[in-house]
Each structure stands twice: as structure tokens, then as C-alpha cells.
Coordinates of C-alpha atoms in Angstrom, one line a residue:
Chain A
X10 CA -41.2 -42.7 -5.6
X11 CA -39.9 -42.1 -2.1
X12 CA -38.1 -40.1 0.3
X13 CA -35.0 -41.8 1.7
X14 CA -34.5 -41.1 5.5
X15 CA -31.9 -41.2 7.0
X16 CA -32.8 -42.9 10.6
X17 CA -29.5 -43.1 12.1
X18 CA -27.5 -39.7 11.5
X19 CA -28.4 -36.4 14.1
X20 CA -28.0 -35.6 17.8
X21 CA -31.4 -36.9 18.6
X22 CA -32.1 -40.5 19.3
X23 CA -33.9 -43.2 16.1
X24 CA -37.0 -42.7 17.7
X25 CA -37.4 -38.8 16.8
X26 CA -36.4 -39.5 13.1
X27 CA -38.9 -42.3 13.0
X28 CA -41.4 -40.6 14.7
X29 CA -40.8 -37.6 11.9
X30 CA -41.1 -40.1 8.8
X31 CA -44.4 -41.6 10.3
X32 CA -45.8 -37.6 10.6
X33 CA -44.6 -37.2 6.6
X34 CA -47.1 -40.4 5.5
X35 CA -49.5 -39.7 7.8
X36 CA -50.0 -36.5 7.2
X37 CA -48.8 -36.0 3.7
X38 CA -48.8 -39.5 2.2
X39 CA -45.3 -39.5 1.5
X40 CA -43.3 -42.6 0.6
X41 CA -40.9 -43.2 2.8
X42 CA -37.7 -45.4 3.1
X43 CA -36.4 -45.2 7.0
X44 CA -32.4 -46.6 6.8
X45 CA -31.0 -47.7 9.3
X46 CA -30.7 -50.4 12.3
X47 CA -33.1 -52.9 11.4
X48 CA -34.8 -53.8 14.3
X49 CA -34.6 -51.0 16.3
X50 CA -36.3 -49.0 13.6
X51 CA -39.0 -52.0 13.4
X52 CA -39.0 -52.4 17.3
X53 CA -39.8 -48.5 17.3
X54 CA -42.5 -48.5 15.0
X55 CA -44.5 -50.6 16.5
X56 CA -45.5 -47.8 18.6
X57 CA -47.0 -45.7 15.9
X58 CA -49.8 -46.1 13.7
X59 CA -49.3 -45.6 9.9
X60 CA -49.9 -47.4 6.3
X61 CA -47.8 -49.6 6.0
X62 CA -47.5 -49.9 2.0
X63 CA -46.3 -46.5 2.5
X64 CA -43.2 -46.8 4.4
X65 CA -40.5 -49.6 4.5
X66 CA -36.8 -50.3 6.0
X67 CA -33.7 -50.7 4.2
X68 CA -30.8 -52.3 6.9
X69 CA -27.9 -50.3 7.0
X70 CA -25.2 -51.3 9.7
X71 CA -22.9 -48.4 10.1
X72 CA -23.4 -44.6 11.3
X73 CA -21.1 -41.7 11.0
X74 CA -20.7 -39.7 13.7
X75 CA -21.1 -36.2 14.2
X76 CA -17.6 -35.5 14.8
X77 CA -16.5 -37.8 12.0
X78 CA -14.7 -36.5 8.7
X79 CA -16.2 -36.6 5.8
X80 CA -13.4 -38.3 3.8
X81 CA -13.3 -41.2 6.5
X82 CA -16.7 -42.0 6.3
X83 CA -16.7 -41.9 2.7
X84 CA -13.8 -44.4 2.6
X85 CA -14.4 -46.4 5.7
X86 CA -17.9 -46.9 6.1
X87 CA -19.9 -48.5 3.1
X88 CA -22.9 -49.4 5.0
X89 CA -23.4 -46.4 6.8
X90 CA -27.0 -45.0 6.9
X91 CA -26.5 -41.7 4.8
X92 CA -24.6 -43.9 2.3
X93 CA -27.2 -46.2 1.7
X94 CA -29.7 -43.7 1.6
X95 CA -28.0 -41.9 -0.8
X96 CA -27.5 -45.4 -3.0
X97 CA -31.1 -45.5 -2.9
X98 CA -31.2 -42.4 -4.7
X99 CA -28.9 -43.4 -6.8
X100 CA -30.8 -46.9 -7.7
X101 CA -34.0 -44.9 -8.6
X102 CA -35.4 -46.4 -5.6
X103 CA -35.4 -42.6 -3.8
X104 CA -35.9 -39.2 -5.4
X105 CA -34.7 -37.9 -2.4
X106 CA -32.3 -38.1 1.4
X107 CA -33.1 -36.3 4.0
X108 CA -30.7 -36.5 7.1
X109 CA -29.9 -34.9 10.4
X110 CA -26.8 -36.1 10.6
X111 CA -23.0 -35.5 9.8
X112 CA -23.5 -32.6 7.4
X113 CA -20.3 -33.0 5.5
X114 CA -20.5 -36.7 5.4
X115 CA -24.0 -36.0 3.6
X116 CA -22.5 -33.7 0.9
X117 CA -19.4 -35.6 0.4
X118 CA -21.3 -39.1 0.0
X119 CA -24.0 -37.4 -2.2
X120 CA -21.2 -35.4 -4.4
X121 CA -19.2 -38.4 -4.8
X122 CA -22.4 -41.3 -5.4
X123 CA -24.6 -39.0 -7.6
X124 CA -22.0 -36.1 -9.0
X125 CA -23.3 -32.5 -8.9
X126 CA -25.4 -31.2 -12.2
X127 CA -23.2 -30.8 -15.1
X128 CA -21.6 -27.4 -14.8
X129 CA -21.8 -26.9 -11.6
X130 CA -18.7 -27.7 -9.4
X131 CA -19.7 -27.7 -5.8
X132 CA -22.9 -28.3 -3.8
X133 CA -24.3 -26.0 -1.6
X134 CA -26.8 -25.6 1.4
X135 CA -30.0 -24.0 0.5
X136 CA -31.8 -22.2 3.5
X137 CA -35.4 -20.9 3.3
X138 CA -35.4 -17.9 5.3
X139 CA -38.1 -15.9 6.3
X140 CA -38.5 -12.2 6.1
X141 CA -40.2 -9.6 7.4
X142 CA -43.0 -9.8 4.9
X143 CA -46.1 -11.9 5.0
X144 CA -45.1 -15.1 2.9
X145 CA -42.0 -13.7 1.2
X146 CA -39.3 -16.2 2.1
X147 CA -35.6 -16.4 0.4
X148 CA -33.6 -18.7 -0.6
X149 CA -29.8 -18.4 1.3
X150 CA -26.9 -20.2 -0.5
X151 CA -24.6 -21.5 1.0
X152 CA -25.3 -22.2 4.2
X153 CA -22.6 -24.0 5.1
X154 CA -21.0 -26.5 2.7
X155 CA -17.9 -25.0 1.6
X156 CA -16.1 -22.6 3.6
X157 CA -13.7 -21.2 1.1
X158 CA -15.5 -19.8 -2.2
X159 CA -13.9 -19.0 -5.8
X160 CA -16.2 -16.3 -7.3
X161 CA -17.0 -19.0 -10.0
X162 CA -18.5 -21.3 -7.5
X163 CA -20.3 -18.2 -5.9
X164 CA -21.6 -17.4 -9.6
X165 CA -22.8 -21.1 -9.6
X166 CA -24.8 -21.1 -5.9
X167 CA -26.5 -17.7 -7.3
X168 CA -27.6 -20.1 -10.9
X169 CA -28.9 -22.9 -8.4
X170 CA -30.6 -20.5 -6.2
X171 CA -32.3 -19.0 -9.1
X172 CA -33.4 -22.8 -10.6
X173 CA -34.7 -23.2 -7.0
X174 CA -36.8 -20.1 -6.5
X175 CA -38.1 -20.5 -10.2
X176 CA -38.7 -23.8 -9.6
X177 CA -40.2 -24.3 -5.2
X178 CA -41.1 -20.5 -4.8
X179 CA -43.0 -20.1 -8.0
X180 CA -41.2 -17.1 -9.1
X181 CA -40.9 -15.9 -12.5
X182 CA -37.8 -13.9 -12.5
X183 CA -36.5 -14.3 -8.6
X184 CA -34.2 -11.6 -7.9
X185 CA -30.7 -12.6 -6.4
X186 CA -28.4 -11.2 -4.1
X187 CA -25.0 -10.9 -3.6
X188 CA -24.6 -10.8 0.7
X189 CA -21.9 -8.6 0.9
X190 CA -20.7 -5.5 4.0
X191 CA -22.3 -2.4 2.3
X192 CA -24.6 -2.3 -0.5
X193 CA -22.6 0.0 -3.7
X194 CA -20.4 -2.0 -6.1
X195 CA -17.3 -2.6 -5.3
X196 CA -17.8 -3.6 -1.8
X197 CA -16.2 -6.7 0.1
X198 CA -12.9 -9.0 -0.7
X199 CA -11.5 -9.7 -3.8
X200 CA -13.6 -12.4 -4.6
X201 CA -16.9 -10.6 -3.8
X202 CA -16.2 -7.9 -6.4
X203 CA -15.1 -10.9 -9.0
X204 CA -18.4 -12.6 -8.3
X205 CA -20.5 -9.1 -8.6
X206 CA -19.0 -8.4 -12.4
X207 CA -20.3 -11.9 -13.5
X208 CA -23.5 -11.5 -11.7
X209 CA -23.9 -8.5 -13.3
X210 CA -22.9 -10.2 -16.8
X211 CA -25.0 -12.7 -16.5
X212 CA -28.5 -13.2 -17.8
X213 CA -29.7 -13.6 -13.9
X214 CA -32.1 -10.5 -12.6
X215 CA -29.0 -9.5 -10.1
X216 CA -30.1 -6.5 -7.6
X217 CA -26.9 -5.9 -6.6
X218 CA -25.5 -6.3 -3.5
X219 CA -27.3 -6.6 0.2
X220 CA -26.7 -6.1 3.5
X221 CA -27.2 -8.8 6.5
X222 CA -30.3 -6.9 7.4
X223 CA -31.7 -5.6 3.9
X224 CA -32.1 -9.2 3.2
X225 CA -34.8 -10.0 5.7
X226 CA -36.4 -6.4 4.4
X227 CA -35.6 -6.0 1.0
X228 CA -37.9 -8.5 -1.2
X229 CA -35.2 -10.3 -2.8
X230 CA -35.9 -14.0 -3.4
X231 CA -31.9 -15.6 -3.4
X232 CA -29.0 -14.3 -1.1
X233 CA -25.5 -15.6 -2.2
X234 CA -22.8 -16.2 0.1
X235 CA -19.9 -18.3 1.0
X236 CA -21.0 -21.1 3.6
X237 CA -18.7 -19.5 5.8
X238 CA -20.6 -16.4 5.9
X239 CA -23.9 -18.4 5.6
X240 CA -23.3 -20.4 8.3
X241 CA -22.6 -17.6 11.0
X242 CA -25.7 -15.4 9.3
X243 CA -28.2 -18.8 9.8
X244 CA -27.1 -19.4 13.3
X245 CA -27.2 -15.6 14.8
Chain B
X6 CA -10.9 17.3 28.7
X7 CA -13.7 16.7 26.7
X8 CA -15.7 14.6 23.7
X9 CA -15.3 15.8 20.4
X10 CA -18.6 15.7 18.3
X11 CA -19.1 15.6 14.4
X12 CA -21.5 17.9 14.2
X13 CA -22.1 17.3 10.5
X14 CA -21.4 13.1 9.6
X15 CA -24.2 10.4 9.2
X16 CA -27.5 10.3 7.8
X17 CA -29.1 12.5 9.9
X18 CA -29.5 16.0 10.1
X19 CA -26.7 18.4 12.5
X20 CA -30.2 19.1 14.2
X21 CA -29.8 15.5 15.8
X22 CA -26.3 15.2 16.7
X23 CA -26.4 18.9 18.6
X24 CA -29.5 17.7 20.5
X25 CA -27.5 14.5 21.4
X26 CA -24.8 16.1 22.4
X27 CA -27.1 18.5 24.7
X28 CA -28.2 15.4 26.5
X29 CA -24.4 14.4 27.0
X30 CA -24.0 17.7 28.8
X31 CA -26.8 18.0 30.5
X32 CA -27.7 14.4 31.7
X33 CA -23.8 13.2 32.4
X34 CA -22.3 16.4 33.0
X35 CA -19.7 15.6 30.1
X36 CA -17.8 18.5 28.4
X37 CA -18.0 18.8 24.6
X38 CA -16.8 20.2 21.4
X39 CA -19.1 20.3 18.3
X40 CA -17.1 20.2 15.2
X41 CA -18.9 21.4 12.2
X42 CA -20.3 24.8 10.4
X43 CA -20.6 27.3 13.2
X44 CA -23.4 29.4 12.5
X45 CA -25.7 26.2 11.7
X46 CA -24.7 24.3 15.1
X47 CA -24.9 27.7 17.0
X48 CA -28.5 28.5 15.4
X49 CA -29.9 25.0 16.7
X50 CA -28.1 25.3 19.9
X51 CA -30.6 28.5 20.4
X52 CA -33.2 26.1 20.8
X53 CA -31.9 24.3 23.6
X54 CA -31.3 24.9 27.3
X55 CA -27.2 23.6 28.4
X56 CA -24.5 24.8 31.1
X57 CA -22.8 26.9 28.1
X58 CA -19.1 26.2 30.2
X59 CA -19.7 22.9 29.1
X60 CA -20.1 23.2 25.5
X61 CA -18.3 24.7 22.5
X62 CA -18.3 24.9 18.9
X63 CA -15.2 24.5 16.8
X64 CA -15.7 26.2 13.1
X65 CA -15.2 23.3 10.4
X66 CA -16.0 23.9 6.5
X67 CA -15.9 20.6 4.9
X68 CA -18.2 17.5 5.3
X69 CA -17.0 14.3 3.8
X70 CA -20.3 12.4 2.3
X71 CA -21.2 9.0 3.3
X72 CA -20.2 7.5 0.2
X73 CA -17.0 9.3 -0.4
X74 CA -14.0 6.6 -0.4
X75 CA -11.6 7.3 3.2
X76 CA -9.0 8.0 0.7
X77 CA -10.3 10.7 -0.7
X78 CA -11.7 12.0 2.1
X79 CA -8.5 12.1 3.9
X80 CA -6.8 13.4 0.7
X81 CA -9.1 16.2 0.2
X82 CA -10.8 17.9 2.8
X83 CA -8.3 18.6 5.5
X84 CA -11.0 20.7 7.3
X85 CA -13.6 18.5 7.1
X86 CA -15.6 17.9 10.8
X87 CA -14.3 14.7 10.7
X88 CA -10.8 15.9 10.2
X89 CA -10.8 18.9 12.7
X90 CA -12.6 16.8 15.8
X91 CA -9.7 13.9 15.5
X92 CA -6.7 17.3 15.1
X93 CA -8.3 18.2 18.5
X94 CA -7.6 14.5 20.1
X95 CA -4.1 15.3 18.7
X96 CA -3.8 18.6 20.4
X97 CA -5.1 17.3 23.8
X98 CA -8.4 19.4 23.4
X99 CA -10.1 16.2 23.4
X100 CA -10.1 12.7 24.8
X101 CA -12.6 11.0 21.9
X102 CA -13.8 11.4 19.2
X103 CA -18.1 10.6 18.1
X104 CA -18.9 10.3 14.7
X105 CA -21.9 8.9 13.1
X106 CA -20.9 9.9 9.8
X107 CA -18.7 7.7 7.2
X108 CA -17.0 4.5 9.3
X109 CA -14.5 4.4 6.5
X110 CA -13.0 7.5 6.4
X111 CA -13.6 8.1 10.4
X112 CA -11.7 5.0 10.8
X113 CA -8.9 6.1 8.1
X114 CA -8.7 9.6 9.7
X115 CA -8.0 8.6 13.5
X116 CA -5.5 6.3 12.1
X117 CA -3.4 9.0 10.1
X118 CA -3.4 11.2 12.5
X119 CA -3.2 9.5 15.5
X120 CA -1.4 6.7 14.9
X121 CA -2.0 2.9 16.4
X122 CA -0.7 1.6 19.8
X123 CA 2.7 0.2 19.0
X124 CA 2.3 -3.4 18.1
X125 CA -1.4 -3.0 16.6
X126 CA -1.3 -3.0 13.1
X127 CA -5.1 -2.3 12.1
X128 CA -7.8 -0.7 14.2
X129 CA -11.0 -2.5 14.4
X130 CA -14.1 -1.7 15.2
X131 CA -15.5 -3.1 18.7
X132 CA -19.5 -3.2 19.1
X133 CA -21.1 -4.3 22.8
X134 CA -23.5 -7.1 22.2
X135 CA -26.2 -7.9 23.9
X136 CA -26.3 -12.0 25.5
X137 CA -29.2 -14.1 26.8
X138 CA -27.6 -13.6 30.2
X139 CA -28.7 -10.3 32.2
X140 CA -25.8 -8.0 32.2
X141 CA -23.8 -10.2 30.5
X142 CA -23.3 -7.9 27.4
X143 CA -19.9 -9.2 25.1
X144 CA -17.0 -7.1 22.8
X145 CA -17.6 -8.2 19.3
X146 CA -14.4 -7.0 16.9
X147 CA -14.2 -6.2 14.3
X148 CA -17.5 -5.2 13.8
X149 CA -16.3 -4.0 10.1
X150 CA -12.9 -1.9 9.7
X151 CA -11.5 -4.6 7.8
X152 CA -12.6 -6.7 5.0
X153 CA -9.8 -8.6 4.8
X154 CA -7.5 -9.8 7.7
X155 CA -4.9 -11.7 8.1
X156 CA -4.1 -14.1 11.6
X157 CA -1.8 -11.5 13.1
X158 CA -4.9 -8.5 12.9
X159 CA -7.3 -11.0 14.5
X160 CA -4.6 -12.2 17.3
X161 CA -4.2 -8.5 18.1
X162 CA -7.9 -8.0 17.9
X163 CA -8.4 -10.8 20.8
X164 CA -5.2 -8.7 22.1
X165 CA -7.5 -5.0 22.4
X166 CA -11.3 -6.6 23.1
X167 CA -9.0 -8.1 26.1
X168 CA -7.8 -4.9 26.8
X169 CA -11.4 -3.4 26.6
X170 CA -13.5 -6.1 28.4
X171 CA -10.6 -5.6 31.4
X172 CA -11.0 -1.9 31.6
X173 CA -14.7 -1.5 30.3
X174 CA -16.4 -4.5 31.8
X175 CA -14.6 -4.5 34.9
X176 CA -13.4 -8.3 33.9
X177 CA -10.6 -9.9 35.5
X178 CA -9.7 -13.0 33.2
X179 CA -12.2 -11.8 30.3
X180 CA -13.3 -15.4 28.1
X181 CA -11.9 -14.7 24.7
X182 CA -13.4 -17.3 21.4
X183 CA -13.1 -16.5 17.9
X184 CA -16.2 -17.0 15.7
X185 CA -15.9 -19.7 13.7
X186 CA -18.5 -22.2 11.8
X187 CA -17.8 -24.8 14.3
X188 CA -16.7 -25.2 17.7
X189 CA -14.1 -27.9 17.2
X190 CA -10.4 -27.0 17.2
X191 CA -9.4 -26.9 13.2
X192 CA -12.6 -25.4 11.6
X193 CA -13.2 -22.8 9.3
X194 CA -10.7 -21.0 6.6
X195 CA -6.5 -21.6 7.0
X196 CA -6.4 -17.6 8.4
X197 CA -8.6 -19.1 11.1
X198 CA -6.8 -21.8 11.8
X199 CA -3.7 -19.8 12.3
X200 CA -5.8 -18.0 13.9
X201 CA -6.5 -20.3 16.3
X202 CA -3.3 -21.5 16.5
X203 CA -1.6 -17.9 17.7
X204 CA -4.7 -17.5 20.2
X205 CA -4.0 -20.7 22.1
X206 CA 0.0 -20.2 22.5
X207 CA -0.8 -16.8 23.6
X208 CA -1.6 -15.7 27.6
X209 CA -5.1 -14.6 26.9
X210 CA -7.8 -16.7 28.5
X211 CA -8.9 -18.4 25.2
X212 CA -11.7 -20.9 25.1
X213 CA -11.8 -21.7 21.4
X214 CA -13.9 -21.2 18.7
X215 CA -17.5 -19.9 19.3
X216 CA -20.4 -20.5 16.9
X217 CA -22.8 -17.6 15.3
X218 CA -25.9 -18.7 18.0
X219 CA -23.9 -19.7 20.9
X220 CA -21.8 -16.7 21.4
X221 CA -24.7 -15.0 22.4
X222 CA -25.5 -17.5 25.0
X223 CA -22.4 -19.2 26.4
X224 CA -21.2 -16.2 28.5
X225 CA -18.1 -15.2 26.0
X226 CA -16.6 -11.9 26.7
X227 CA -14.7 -11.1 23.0
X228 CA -15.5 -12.7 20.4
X229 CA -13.1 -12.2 17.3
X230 CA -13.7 -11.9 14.1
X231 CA -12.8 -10.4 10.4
X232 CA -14.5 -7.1 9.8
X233 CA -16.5 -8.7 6.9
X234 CA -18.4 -11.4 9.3
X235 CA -18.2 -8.9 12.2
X236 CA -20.8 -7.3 9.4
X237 CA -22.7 -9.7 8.6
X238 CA -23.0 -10.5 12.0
X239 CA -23.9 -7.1 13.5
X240 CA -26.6 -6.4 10.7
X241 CA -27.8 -9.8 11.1

């Protein structure tokens, strides 16, 4: 199996992302799929060295921009890069995309080509974040895919998040979260205090609630949060 | 006139807010009034050297907790320190009011009694961040008054960090944004976006929205924001 990479999506020019997926078989002996322009991809890996059983191209001949809508690309461009990518995933030809490109255009094309998991109604981003303590990172959801958040989806991100830690941190029983303006019950909007009661309900091993700072401090191992909130608290 | 103290708020001991209110007098010449139980502040006053024309004590026999709801407080304990140091901004014994003790009920209190500046529907809390850029420190509001705001408070938010950066910065045209989750006109939630919409038709000098990294580095003066991010943010 591979990793589909998207060659075409980002701020930076081909050449980084190709230079990236050589690293990744070099170094780890991934399986790579590079999509994008055909022979610029080829024309730029002439100038690295790497085994070539172990990564191929796939021609795509559209990109979405970085400024593009999500729901445009989806509809108007067929053939763009992340698209194909993401068909590769869904052809079993890719376990994986990984793109630096349009982030909504990514989640919209992979919600609509491969569906979310069966209960679960909207994607989110998962951040590793580091904290304080020596090789005690966290898992932040979301990070930016969906601005406005019912508590149920909220409830959701924290069942991911917990799937994820068990499953790529190695935890047990991770402890999750809810990022919220003060740490007693009953703190935050509306929606916050809907999402703590069926945190607390639920079978997870909820802490409670945590502060923007706790979180880098407080050993927890998943932070919820809408990706408004997630976005702003990744990027300061 | 002269800065009112509570003596008694926070999570520290009186000890520390009498021996920061020492340094006031001593190192800036500033008169003030410590507001809390008399024969405590006056006992650890004995321990320090100050120009006694400089500083009083005004008796006070309540404390409001840090976990009590503003409500309450305001309900309940009509001598609290809290109380009695905003009564003296009423009565013109004093120009401010500093409290380290519960933001909630502080917040609730100096709106009671004091009242807002006609046209300002909520007070918010305004923090001084620090920027990339030497001296180049920017008014962040609301730091956390208000969970919950609708586009009217954060127009007249942008309407007092003006007001603030003009008077406090020494700014002539101060660079308003509002902290969004991109910087392109029509991010973010719908509050924002009318948000957005109020801030461009209005006479301040708005420059858009401003993301979680950048507005620490492109040389903003007020960033806006709902008290809930403003939070996150701050803690962060």
C-alpha cells in the first residue's frame, strides 16, 4: 500500500512536495504515489536519487487554488490533484492523502469521495500538539474544519480523538478535554455546556474542562474544540 | 484623586496586593486606597516603609470568593472589597479601580454601579499584547467579559480599543482587524461576518480580518474579538 501525495496543492512550488515524498522512501521506505503534472513531477525527479519501485506518478491536470471554494472545486474540477489523490484512496490503490493545499477543498473532496465513518457526521482536523512534558503530546480536534459546532458533532471530534490517541499514541484510556474559558462546569456558550453533559454521559475518561494554557501543562491526551477556536489556538 | 485597591480579591494572599500597592506609592508617586479588612491591611502595612499622605485604608467586611457567580456576589455582599473600592469611583474618591480577584463579578460590579458610556452595551476586557515588533505592543478585546457576543458588542469593542490605542498608545489612526480564522473578507461564523460587515462601513481605520499568528506580527493596533476566543487566546 501507499501514500497518495498530493504534488500540486500548497503555497510552495512541486519541487518541495517532491522533494518531501523522495525523503519519506528514502528515509522510511514509504510507498509513494506523487499526483500531479506529469512531466514536471518526472522532469523534477530526475534530480533526486531514490528507488524507484517505490514511488510512481499518477497525471492529474487540474489544481485548486488556495483561494478556491471548496464547493467549486468539488463540482468544477474532476481532475484536480487532491481529487485524484483522494480516488486513489478510494480505488484501494492509497491508504492515505496527504496535501498542502486548499484545506477545505481536501475535506470536502475526501467527505464527499469516501463518506465519514458511520456515525460520525463531520470531519475534523487532528493536531498533534506538544506540551510541556517530555514526550507527552495531545491530540487537538478540530483544528480548523468546521467553524460552527453542534455539541453532537463536538461529542463526535472528542470519540475520534479518543480512537486516535488509543490507536497512534498508544494510550489505554487517553483522557479528553473539553477546551473551554475557565475550568468548573458550566463554563462557556450554550453549546459548550451541552457538549460537557454528554461528555460526561458518555463512557469516554472526560477530565472535564481545560483552559488554553492547562492544556500544554495538564497531561491530558485529546483537547476538543470547535475549529474556530482550534484554528486561532494552533496559530497563536 | 487616587487608585482604589482590593485589598482582599485573587489567589493570593492581602500580604501581596498591600506590598504592590506600596510599590505604586512609593515608586510612581500614585495615591491609593486599600479596600479590604482594616486591621489585617493595617498590620502588614507595619512592615513596610510609604509617604503615609499617600495611602489609606478603607474598612470592608466581605470578600466575594473566586468561584462565587457575579450574580451572587453583587446580590449579596454589598460590602464586599470589591463592592466598596468601585462605591468610591462613584463618589469621586477614586479614579480606578484594581482588582485581581473574581473577573466576573469585578466586571458585573463596575457595571451596576457605574454604569457604561452611552452607546456601549457590554464592557470588555482589553489586555496589551506583546508583538514581534519593539514597542509595538497591541489592545486585544475582549480578553474574556463575554462568552457570547453578538456583531453590535464587537463593533463597539473595535469602537473602545480605538478609543484606548488613541489615548493610551499615543496613536493617531490606530489599525483596527478582527480575529478571524482567515484573512479573506467573508470568513469565519455569520456574527463575524456582520461583524465585518459593520466594521468596514464604519470611520474606524479597519484593515480586515487578522489571523491567530499574524496579529502578533503585522503591526495591528486592536484586534477584536468575542470574550471566549479573547480567552483562548490570552491563555494560549
Amino acid at each position: 500500500m501507499a501514500i497518495a501525495v498530493d504534488a500540486m496543492g500548497g503555497d510552495s512550488p512541486l519541487s518541495v512536495q517532491v522533494e518531501a515524498a523522495v525523503k519519506a522512501v528514502n528515509d522510511f521506505g514509504i510507498d509513494v504515489v506523487l499526483v500531479g503534472a506529469f512531466e514536471q513531477i518526472e522532469e523534477t525527479l530526475k534530480l533526486h536519487n531514490y528507488d524507484s519501485d517505490k514511488l510512481r506518478i499518477v497525471n492529474s491536470t487540474e489544481t485548486v487554488e488556495m483561494n478556491e471554494s471548496p464547493a467549486s472545486a468539488l463540482r468544477q474540477k474532476k481532475d484536480s490533484s487532491i481529487r485524484v489523490a483522494v480516488d486513489l484512496v478510494k480505488a484501494g490503490e492509497a491508504e492515505a492523502v496527504v496535501s498542502a493545499g486548499n484545506t477545505g477543498a481536501s475535506m470536502a473532496t475526501a467527505k464527499f469521495v469516501l463518506k465519514s465513518i458511520e456515525g460520525i457526521e463531520r470531519p475534523a482536523i487532528a493536531s498533534i500538539m506538544p506540551s510541556v512534558h517530555r514526550n507527552h503530546p495531545f491530540v487537538l480536534l478540530d483544528a480548523g474544519a468546521n467553524t460552527d459546532c453542534k455539541p453532537l458533532y463536538l461529542f463526535q471530534f472528542a470519540l475520534m480523538g479518543d480512537a486516535y490517541a488509543r490507536t497512534y499514541l498508544h494510550l489505554e484510556n487517553p483522557r479528553v478535554a473539553l477546551l473551554n474559558n475557565g475550568e468548573e462546569e458550566g463554563k462557556g456558550y450554550l453549546e459548550l455546556k451541552e457538549t460537557y453533559d454528554l461528555l460526561k454521559q458518555s463512557t469516554l475518561n472526560f477530565v472535564g474542562n481545560i483552559e488554553g494554557k492547562a492544556m500544554f501543562r495538564d497531561k491530558v491526551n485529546v483537547v476538543v474544540c470547535d475549529g474556530f477556536v482550534g484554528n486561532i489556538a494552533l496559530k497563536v
